[in-house]
Short mmCIF file of C-alpha atoms in Angstrom, two decimals:
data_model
loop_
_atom_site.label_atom_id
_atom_site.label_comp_id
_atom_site.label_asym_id
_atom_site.label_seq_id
_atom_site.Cartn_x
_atom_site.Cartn_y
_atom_site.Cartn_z
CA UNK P 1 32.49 306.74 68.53
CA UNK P 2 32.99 309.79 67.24
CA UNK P 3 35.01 308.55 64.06
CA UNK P 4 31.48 306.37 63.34
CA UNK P 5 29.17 309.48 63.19
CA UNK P 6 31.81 311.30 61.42
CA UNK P 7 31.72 309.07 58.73
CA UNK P 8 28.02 308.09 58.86
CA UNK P 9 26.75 311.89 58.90
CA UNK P 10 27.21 312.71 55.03
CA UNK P 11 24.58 310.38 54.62
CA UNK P 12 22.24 309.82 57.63
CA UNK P 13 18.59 309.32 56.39
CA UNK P 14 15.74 311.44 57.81
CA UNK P 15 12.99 311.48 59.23
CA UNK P 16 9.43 312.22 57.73
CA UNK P 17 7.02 314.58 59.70
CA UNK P 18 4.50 311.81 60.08
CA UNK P 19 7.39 309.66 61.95
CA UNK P 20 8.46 312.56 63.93
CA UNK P 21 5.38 313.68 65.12
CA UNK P 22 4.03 310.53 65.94
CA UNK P 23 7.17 309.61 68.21
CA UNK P 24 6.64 312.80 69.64
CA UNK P 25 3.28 312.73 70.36
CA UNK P 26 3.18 308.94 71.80
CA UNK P 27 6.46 310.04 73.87
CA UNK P 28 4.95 312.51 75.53
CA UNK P 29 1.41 311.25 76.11
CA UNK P 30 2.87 308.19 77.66
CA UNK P 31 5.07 310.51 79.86
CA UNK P 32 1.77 312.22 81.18
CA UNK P 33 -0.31 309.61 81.23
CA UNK P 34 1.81 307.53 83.65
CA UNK P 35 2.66 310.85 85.67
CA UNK P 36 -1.30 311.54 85.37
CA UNK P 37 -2.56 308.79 86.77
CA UNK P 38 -0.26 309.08 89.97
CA UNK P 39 -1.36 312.57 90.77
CA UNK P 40 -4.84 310.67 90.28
CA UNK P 41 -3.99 307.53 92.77
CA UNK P 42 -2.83 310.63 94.85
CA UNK P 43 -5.25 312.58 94.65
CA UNK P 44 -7.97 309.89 95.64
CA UNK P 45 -6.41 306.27 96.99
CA UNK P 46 -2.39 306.63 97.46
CA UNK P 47 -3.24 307.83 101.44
CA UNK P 48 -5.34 305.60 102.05
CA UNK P 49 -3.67 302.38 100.60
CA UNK P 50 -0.02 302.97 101.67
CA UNK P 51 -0.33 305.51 105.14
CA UNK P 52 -3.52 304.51 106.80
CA UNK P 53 -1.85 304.23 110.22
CA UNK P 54 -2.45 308.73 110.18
CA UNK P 55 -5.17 311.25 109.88
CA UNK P 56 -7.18 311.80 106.69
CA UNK P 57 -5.48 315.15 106.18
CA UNK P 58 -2.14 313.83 106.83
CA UNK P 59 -3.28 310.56 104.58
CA UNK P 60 -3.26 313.64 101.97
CA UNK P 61 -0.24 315.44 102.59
CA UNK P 62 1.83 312.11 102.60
CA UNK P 63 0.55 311.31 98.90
CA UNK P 64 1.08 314.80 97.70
CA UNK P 65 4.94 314.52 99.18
CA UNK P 66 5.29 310.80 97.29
CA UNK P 67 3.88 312.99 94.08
CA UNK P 68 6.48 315.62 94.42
CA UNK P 69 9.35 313.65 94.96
CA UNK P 70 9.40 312.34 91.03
CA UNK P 71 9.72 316.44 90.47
CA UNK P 72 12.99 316.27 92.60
CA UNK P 73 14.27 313.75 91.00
CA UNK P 74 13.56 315.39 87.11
CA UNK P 75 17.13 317.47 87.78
CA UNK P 76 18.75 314.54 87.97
CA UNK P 77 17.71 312.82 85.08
CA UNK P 78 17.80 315.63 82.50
CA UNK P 79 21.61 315.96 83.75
CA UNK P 80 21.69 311.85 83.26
CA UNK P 81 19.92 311.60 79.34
CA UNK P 82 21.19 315.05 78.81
CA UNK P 83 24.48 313.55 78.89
CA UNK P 84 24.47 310.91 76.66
CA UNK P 85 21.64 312.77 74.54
CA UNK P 86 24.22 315.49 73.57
CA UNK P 87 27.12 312.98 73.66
CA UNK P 88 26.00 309.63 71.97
CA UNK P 89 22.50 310.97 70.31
CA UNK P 90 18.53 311.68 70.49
CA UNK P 91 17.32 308.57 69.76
CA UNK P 92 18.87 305.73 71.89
CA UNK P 93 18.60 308.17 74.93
CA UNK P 94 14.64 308.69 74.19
CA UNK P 95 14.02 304.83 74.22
CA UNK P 96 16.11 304.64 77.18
CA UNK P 97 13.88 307.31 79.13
CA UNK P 98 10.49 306.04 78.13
CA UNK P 99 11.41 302.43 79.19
CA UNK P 100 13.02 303.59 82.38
CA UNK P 101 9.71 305.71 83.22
CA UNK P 102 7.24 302.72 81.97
CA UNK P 103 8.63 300.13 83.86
CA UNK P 104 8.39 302.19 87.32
CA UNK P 105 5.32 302.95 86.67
CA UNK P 106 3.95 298.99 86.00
CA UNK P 107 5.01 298.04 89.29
CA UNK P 108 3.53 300.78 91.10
CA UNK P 109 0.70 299.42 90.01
CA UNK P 110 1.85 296.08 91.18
CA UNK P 111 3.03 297.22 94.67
CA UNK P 112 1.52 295.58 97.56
CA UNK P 113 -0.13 298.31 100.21
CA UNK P 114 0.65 298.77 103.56
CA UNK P 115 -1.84 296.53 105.39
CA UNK P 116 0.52 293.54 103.28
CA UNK P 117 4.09 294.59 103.89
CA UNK P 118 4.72 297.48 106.39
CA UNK P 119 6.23 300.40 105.99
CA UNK P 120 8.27 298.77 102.97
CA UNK P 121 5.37 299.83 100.97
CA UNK P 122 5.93 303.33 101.21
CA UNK P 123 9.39 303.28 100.87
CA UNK P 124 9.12 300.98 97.74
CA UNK P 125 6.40 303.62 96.57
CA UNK P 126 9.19 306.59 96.60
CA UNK P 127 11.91 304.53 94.67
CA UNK P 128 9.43 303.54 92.34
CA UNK P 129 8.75 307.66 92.39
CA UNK P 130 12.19 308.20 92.12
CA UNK P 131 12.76 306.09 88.68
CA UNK P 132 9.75 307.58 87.16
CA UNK P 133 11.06 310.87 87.63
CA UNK P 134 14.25 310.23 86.32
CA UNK P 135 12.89 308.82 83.53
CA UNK P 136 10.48 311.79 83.16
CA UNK P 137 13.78 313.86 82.97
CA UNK P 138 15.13 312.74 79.54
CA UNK P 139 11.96 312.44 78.33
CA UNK P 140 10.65 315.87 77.01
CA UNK P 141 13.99 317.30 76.59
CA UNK P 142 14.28 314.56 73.78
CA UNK P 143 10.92 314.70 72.05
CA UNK P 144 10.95 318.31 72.02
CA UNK P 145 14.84 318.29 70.29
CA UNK P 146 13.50 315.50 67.95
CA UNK P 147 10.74 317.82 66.84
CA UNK P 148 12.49 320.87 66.91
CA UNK P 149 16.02 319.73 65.13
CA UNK P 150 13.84 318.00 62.26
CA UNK P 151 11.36 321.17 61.54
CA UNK P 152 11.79 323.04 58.59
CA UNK P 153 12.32 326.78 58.43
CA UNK P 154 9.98 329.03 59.95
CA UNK P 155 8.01 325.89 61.36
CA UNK P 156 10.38 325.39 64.49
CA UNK P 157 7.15 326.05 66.93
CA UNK P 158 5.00 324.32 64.94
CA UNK P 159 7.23 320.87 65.02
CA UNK P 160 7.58 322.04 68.61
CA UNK P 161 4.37 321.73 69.38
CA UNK P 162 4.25 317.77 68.73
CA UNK P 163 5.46 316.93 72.26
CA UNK P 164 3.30 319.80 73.64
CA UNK P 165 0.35 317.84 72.65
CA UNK P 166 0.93 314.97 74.53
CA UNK P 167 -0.22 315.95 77.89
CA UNK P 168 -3.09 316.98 76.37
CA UNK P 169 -3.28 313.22 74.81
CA UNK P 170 -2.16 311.24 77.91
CA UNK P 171 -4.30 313.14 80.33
CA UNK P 172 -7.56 312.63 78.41
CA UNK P 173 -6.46 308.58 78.54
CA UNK P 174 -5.81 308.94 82.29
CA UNK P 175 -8.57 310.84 83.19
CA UNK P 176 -10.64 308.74 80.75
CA UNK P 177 -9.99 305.11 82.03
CA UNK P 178 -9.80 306.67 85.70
CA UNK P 179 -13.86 308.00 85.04
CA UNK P 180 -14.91 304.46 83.42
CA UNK P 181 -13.31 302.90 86.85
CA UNK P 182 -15.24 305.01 88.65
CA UNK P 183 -18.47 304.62 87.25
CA UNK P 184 -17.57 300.85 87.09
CA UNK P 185 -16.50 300.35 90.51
CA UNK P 186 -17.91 300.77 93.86
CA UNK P 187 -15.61 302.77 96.05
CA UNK P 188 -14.39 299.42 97.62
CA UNK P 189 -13.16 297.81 94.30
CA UNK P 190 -11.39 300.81 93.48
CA UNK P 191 -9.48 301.22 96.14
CA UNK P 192 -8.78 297.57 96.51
CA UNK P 193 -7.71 297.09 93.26
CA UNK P 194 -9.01 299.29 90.09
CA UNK P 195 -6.85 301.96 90.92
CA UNK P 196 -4.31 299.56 89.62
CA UNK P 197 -5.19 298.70 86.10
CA UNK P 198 -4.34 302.80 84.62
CA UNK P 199 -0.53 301.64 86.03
CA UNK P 200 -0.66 298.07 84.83
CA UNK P 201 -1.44 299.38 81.69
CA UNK P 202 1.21 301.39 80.99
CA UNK P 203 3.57 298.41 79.74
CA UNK P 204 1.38 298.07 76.63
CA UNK P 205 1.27 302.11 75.85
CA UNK P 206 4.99 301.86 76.56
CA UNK P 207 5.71 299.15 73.95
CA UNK P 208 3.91 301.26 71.15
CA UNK P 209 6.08 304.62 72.39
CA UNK P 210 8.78 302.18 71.98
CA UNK P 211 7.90 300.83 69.01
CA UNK P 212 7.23 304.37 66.92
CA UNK P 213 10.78 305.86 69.11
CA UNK P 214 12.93 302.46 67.39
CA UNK P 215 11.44 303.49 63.93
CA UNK P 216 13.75 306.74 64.08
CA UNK P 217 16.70 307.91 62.95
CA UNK P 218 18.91 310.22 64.42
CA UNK P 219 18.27 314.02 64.10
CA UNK P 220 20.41 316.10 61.16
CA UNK P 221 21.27 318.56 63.55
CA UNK P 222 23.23 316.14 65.68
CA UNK P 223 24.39 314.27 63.09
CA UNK P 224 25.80 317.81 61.41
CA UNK P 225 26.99 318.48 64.93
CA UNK P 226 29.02 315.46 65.40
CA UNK P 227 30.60 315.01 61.74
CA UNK P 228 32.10 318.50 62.92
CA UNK P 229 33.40 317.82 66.08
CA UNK P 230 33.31 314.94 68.77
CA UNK P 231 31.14 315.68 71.36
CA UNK P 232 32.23 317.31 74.62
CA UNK P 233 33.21 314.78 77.36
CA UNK P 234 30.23 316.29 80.10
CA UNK P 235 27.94 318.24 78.59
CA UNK P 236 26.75 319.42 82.31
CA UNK P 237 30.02 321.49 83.10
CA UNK P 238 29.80 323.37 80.18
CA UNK P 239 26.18 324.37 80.93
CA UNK P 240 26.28 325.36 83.89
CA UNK P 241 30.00 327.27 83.17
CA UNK P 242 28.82 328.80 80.15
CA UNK P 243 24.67 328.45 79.73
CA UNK P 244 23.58 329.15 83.44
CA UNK P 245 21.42 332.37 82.67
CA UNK P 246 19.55 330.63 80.19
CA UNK P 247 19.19 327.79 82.17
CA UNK P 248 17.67 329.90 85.00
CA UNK P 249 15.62 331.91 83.08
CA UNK P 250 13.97 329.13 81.30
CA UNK P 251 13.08 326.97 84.00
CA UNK P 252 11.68 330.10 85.74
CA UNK P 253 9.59 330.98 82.71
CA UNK P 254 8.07 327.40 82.57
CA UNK P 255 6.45 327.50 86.17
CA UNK P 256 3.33 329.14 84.98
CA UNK P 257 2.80 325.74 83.17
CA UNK P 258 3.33 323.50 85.79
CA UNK P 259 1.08 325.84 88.28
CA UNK P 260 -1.58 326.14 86.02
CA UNK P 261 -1.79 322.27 85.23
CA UNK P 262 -1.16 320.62 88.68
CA UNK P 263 -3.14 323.26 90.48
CA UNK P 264 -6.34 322.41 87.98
CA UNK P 265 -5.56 319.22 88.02
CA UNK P 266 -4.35 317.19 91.00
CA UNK P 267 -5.46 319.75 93.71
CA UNK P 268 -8.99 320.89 92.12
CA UNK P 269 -9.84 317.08 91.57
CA UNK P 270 -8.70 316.90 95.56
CA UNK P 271 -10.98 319.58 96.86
CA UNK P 272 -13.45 319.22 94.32
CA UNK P 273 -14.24 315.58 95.58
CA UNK P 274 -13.49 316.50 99.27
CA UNK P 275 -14.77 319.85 100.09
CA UNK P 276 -17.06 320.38 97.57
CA UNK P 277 -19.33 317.62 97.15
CA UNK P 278 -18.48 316.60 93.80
CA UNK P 279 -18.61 313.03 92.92
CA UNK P 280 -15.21 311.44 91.87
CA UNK P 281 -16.33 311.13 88.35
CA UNK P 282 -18.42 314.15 88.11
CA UNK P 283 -15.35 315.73 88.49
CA UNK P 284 -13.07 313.44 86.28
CA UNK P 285 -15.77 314.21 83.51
CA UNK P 286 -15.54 318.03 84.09
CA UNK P 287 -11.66 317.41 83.59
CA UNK P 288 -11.82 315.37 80.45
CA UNK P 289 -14.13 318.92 79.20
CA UNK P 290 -11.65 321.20 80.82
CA UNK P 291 -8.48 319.25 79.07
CA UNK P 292 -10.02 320.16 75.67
CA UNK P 293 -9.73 323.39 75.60
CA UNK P 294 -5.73 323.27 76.15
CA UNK P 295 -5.83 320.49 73.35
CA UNK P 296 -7.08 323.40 71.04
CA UNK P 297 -5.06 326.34 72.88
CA UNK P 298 -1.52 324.31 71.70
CA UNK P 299 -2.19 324.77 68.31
CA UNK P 300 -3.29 328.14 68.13
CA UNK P 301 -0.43 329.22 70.47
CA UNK P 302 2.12 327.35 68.31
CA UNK P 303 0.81 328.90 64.94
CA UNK P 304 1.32 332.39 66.77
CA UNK P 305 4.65 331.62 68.33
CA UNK P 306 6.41 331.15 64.97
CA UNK P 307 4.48 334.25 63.30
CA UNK P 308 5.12 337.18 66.05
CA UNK P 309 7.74 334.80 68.15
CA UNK P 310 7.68 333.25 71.32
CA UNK P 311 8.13 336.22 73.54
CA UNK P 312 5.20 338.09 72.61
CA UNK P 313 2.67 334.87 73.07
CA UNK P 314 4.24 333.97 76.40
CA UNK P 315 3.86 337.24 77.80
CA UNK P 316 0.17 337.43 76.89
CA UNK P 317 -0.11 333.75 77.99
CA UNK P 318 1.70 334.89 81.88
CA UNK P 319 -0.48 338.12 81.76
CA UNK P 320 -3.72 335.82 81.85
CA UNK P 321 -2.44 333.61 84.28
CA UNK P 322 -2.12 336.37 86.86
CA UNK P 323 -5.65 337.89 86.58
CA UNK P 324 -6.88 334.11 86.30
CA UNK P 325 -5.52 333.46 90.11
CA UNK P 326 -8.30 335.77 91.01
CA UNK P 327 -11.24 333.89 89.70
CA UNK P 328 -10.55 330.66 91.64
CA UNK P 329 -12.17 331.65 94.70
CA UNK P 330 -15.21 332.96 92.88
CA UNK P 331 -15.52 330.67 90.15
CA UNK P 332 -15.12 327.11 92.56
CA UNK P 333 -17.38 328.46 95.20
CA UNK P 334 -20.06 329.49 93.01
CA UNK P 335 -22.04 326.64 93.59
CA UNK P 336 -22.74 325.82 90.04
CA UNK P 337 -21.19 323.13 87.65
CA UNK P 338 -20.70 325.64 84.85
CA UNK P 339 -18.57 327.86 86.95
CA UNK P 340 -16.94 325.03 88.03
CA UNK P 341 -16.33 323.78 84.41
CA UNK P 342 -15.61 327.46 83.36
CA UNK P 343 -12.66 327.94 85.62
CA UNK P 344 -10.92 324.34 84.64
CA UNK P 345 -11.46 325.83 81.25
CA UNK P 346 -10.13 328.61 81.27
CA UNK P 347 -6.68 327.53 83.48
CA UNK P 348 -5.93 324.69 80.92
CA UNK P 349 -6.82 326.92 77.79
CA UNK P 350 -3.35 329.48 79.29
CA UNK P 351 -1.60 325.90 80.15
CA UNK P 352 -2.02 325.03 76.35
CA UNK P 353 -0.91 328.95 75.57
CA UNK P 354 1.71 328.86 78.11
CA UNK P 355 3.41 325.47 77.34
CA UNK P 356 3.40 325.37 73.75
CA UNK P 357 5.67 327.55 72.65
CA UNK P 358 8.66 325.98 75.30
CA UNK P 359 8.72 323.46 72.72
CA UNK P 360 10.37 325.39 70.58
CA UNK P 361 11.87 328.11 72.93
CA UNK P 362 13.45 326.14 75.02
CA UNK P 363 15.72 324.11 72.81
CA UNK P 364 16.72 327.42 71.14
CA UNK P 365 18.46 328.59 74.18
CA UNK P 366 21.04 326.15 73.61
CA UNK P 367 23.54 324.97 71.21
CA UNK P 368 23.99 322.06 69.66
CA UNK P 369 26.40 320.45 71.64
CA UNK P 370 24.16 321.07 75.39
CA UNK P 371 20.85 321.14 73.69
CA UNK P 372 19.63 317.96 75.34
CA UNK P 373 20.95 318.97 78.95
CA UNK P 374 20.01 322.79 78.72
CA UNK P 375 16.96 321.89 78.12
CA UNK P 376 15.84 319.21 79.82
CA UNK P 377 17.65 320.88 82.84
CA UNK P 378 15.25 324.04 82.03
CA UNK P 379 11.97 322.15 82.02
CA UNK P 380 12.58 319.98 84.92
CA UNK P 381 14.29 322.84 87.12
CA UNK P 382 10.77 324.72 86.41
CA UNK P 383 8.76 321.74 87.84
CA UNK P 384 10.48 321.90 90.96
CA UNK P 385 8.89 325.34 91.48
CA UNK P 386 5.70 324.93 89.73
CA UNK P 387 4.31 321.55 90.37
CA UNK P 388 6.90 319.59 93.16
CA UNK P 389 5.07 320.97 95.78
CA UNK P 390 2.33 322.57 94.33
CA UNK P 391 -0.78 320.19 95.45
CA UNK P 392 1.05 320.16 99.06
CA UNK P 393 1.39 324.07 99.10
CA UNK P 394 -2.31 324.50 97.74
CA UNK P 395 -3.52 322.20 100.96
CA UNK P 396 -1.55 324.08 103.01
CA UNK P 397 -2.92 327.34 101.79
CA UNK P 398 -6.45 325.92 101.33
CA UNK P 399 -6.58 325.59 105.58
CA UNK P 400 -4.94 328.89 105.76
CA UNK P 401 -6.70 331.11 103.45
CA UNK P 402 -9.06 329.73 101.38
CA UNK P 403 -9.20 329.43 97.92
CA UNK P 404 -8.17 333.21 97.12
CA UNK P 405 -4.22 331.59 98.94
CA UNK P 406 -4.44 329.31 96.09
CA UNK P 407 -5.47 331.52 93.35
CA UNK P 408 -2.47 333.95 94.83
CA UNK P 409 -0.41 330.64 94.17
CA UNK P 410 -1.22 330.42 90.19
CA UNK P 411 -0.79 334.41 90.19
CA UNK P 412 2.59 334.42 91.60
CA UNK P 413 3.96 331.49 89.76
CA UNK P 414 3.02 333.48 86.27
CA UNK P 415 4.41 336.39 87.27
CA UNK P 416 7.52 334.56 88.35
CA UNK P 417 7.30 333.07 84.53
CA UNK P 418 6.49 336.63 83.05
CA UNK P 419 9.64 338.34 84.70
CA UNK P 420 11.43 335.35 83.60
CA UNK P 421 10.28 336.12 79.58
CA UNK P 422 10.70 339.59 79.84
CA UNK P 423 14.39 339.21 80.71
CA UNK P 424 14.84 336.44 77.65
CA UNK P 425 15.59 337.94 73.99
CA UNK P 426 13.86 336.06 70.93
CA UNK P 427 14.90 333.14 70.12
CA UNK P 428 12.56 332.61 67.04
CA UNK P 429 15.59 332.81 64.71
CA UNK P 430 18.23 331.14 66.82
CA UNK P 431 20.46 329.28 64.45
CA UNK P 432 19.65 325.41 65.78
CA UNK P 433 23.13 324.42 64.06
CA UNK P 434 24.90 326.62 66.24
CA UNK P 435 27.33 324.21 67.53
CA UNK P 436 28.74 325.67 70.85
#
């Protein structure tokens, strides 16, 4: 294998930045759409449908467990498509990931409830879980090294920040086709069946992120990389033997963005609905407004990241997120829609400012020959932390405390993340060809 790169490197074609930002983009949208629309299902139907034998409040808890059990299993498959990512290449491993994540997700959406098979359906809902976060694993860690190991100089954040735009992307189409259900359905159909069709769905955005990921052709870096040397044997022991600080510190420093995102998201849709009288898509349409404003913040953030570095807007970005913990409580309880809207705002804007630059940061930790594993072990680590158990945690504390226990949540999880940045050196002009 490693005789056929050797001699195909010299002249491996490449990739334009219209192809690589398009299979970057549809990668990653795809990715969050499908891991959307569950914390969606979760957020409103998933109790009901597959553990109505409990409480409402336990109905709630149950989903939010199913929801963080795809986090769990993230670890895993960043170790799995890291492997063959660094040893066999980017592109084979990122169709491989999307179709393993797509497919999961169809037949969730096909997955008969509890009232027609029992207590299989739950257990049938966490393997399904299960796949789509292994799938989820490979996923980023992929795009992002596709975007990052085709930019041009200077531009790494800026090619970096094609994958980063996909959430943005998928969760406007989840949120989107979740608030035409609703104001299509009757609370009956929807939770009989039109919670189904966002899943269902996902085979046909699948084939197009499959169709755009085929197109590609293998990343000059790796190919460099490999007409070198032969790739290393498992990519994972060398990591962890020799990478574990970065490792560490970069899944630490991305918690911010999975706090900031899941707690806006999944929970606030949750309580919003619940506790505070909102209808469901009242509060779907405040999110599609809300989602914006990260949509714009990626940019922006990307375009600073590779003029003053990535340090510099992460810190800023984590400094934000700590005083922003403090206007949940104030800003939800208000009593007005604006308020409402402004807070969902604002905690998406420092998502967009937060996540962007990991597109490129991340991937510099690591050479060549780990890239895909460090990486994707980095990112996925960090959503253990920051998003696993985040809705369950904010229900918890929600009883407890009230909404200031939640806004204490967001504020500790960035300053977990700022620590984490503060302890990282720059990695703007990190040496991608760096082989080990």
């Amino acid at each position: 294998m490693s005789t056929t790169y050797n001699e195909a490197a010299p002249a491996a074609p490449t990739n334009s930045t219209a192809r690589v930002a398009t299979a970057s983009i549809v990668g990653t949208a795809i990715e969050f759409y499908d891991f959307y629309i569950y914390a969606t299902a979760a957020a409103l139907v998933i109790g009901p449908v597959f553990f109505p034998q409990t409480s409402g409040t336990a109905q709630m808890l149950a989903s939010f467990l199913t929801f963080g059990i795809a986090f769990i299993a993230r670890p895993l498959g960043s170790a799995l498509f890291g492997h063959f990512g660094d040893r066999i290449g980017r592109k084979s491993t990122l169709v491989a990931s999307l179709l393993l994540m797509g497919v999961c997700t169809t037949l969730i959406g096909l997955l008969p409830g509890y009232d027609s098979i029992g207590a299989w359906a739950p257990i049938l809902l966490c393997v399904l879980r299960f796949g789509q976060g292994l799938g989820l694993g490979g996923e980023w860690g992929g795009a992002a090294l596709l975007a990052t190991e085709n930019a041009p100089k200077g531009k790494r954040a800026w090619f970096g920040m094609f994958p980063q735009l996909g959430p943005s992307i998928g969760f406007l189409a989840a949120n989107g086709l979740f608030l035409i259900l609703a104001m299509s359905l009757n609370d009956e159909q929807f939770r009989s069946w039109g919670w189904r069709i966002p899943f269902i769905l996902s085979a046909a955005l699948v084939m197009v992120g499959l169709y755009a990921r085929l197109k590609l052709h293998e990343t000059p870096v790796f190919a460099n990389a490999v007409a070198k040397e032969a790739p290393i044997k498992v990519p994972l022991v060398e990591l962890f033997s020799q990478h574990w600080l970065p490792v560490l510190l970069g899944a630490a420093s991305m918690v911010v963005c999975y706090a900031l995102f899941y707690i806006t998201t999944a929970f606030s849709l949750s309580y919003g609905v619940s506790t505070l009288g909102y209808s469901r898509e009242t509060f779907l349409g405040l999110l599609c407004f809300a989602v914006l404003f990260m949509g714009l913040a990626t940019p922006l953030a990307a375009l600073a990241s590779d003029r003053y570095g990535r340090r510099p807007v992460l810190i800023v970005g984590a400094i934000l997120a700590i005083l922003s913990g403090f206007t949940m409580e104030p800003l939800l309880t208000h009593g007005s829609t604006w308020a409402v809207a402004l807070f969902l705002a604002l905690e998406l804007f420092l998502m967009g400012v937060t996540f962007a630059p990991m597109g490129a940061m991340l991937p510099e930790l690591f050479p060549t020959r780990v890239r895909y594993t460090g990486a994707s072990a980095a990112y996925n680590l960090g959503g253990i932390v920051g998003a696993s158990a985040a809705p369950f945690f904010a229900t918890k504390l929600v009883a407890m405390g009230g909404l200031s226990y939640v806004g204490g949540y967001v504020s500790a999880a960035a300053l977990l993340s700022l620590i984490a940045v503060l302890c990282l050196k720059e990695t703007r002009d990190n040496d991608l060809n760096k082989v080990a």
